[in-house]
Amino acid sequence: MLAGHSMGGRVVTLIASNHPERVTGLILAAPALAGQSERGIPIPIWLLDVSVVRRWAQIALRQIAPGLVTDLLRDAAHNDAAITPDLVADYRRVLETPGWDLSLLGITRDAEASELPRSLSSLALPVLLVWGAQDAWVSPHAGDTLAAILPDVERVVLGGVGHLPMHETPETFNGAVLDFLERRLAE
């Protein structure tokens, strides 16, 4: 079983699509698959293949990202009370991972080039979709599309929750995931 949130949902879905023999199921929390995100980079994405542009984008990300973490988390959440100083510190800590900036740029570039949603109907494994009903980053309506495409899907929509269901309502989110795992791993 693999789990992914937002862009991470795209990563684990690509793994499952490319190596179905290695994956027994997916847990996707508001996955940002190609053409689904309501947020985007307003530049031609192919520019990221130009080394000097990629380098400048990398430098810009390193400069602006640390100062934007709190604002981005508050924008993603429907419930600002979930955005604690510890949570912000955890997200900032990710920015200490070597190569995070190039990974983000690569995922962004590749998301635009891939036709992943069309290939999802061939995924013969159980999928749990979890979405916040007030998600302003990846529309809950994208979950309708995914539920129609995926052959074995369960969907949980959490009211009063935005793009961060695991932080905004951790007990409910974890309960849905554990229930799914318990039932699906017993099969």
XYZ file of C-alpha atoms in Angstrom, residues 7-74:
68
model
C 1.532 16.099 -5.416
C 2.500 13.004 -3.438
C -0.729 11.432 -4.672
C 0.561 11.903 -8.181
C 3.890 10.287 -7.291
C 2.369 7.149 -5.738
C -0.144 6.861 -8.589
C 2.696 6.941 -11.105
C 4.499 4.220 -9.148
C 1.353 2.077 -9.126
C 0.788 2.668 -12.850
C 4.374 1.804 -13.768
C 4.847 -1.077 -11.306
C 1.419 -2.555 -10.495
C 3.011 -5.792 -9.311
C 4.652 -3.912 -6.431
C 1.591 -2.058 -5.137
C -1.408 -3.593 -3.357
C -3.438 -0.404 -3.009
C -3.411 3.380 -2.844
C -4.525 5.929 -0.293
C -4.874 9.286 -2.019
C -5.608 12.464 -0.072
C -6.686 15.217 -2.476
C -4.315 13.989 -5.178
C -3.112 16.661 -7.589
C -3.180 14.747 -10.847
C -2.630 16.369 -14.249
C -5.301 18.873 -15.134
C -6.932 18.728 -11.701
C -5.133 21.288 -9.601
C -6.749 24.692 -9.425
C -3.356 26.198 -8.624
C -0.594 26.259 -11.161
C 2.571 27.859 -12.368
C 1.659 30.630 -14.829
C 4.650 29.991 -17.131
C 5.066 27.599 -20.044
C 6.107 24.436 -18.227
C 8.550 23.358 -20.963
C 10.791 26.223 -19.842
C 11.827 24.081 -16.875
C 13.766 21.900 -19.328
C 16.026 24.861 -20.144
C 18.940 24.540 -17.713
C 19.423 28.266 -17.029
C 15.674 28.745 -16.419
C 15.580 25.676 -14.160
C 18.569 27.041 -12.206
C 16.922 30.455 -11.728
C 13.673 28.775 -10.696
C 15.626 26.698 -8.197
C 17.284 29.802 -6.733
C 13.940 31.618 -6.556
C 12.274 28.676 -4.799
C 15.053 28.516 -2.218
C 14.657 32.228 -1.515
C 10.877 32.523 -1.303
C 9.646 29.133 -0.065
C 10.743 29.408 3.585
C 8.835 32.678 4.005
C 5.713 31.320 2.325
C 5.215 28.114 4.328
C 2.818 29.576 6.890
C 0.782 31.471 4.292
C 0.560 28.444 1.997
C -0.580 26.179 4.839
C -3.220 28.697 5.925
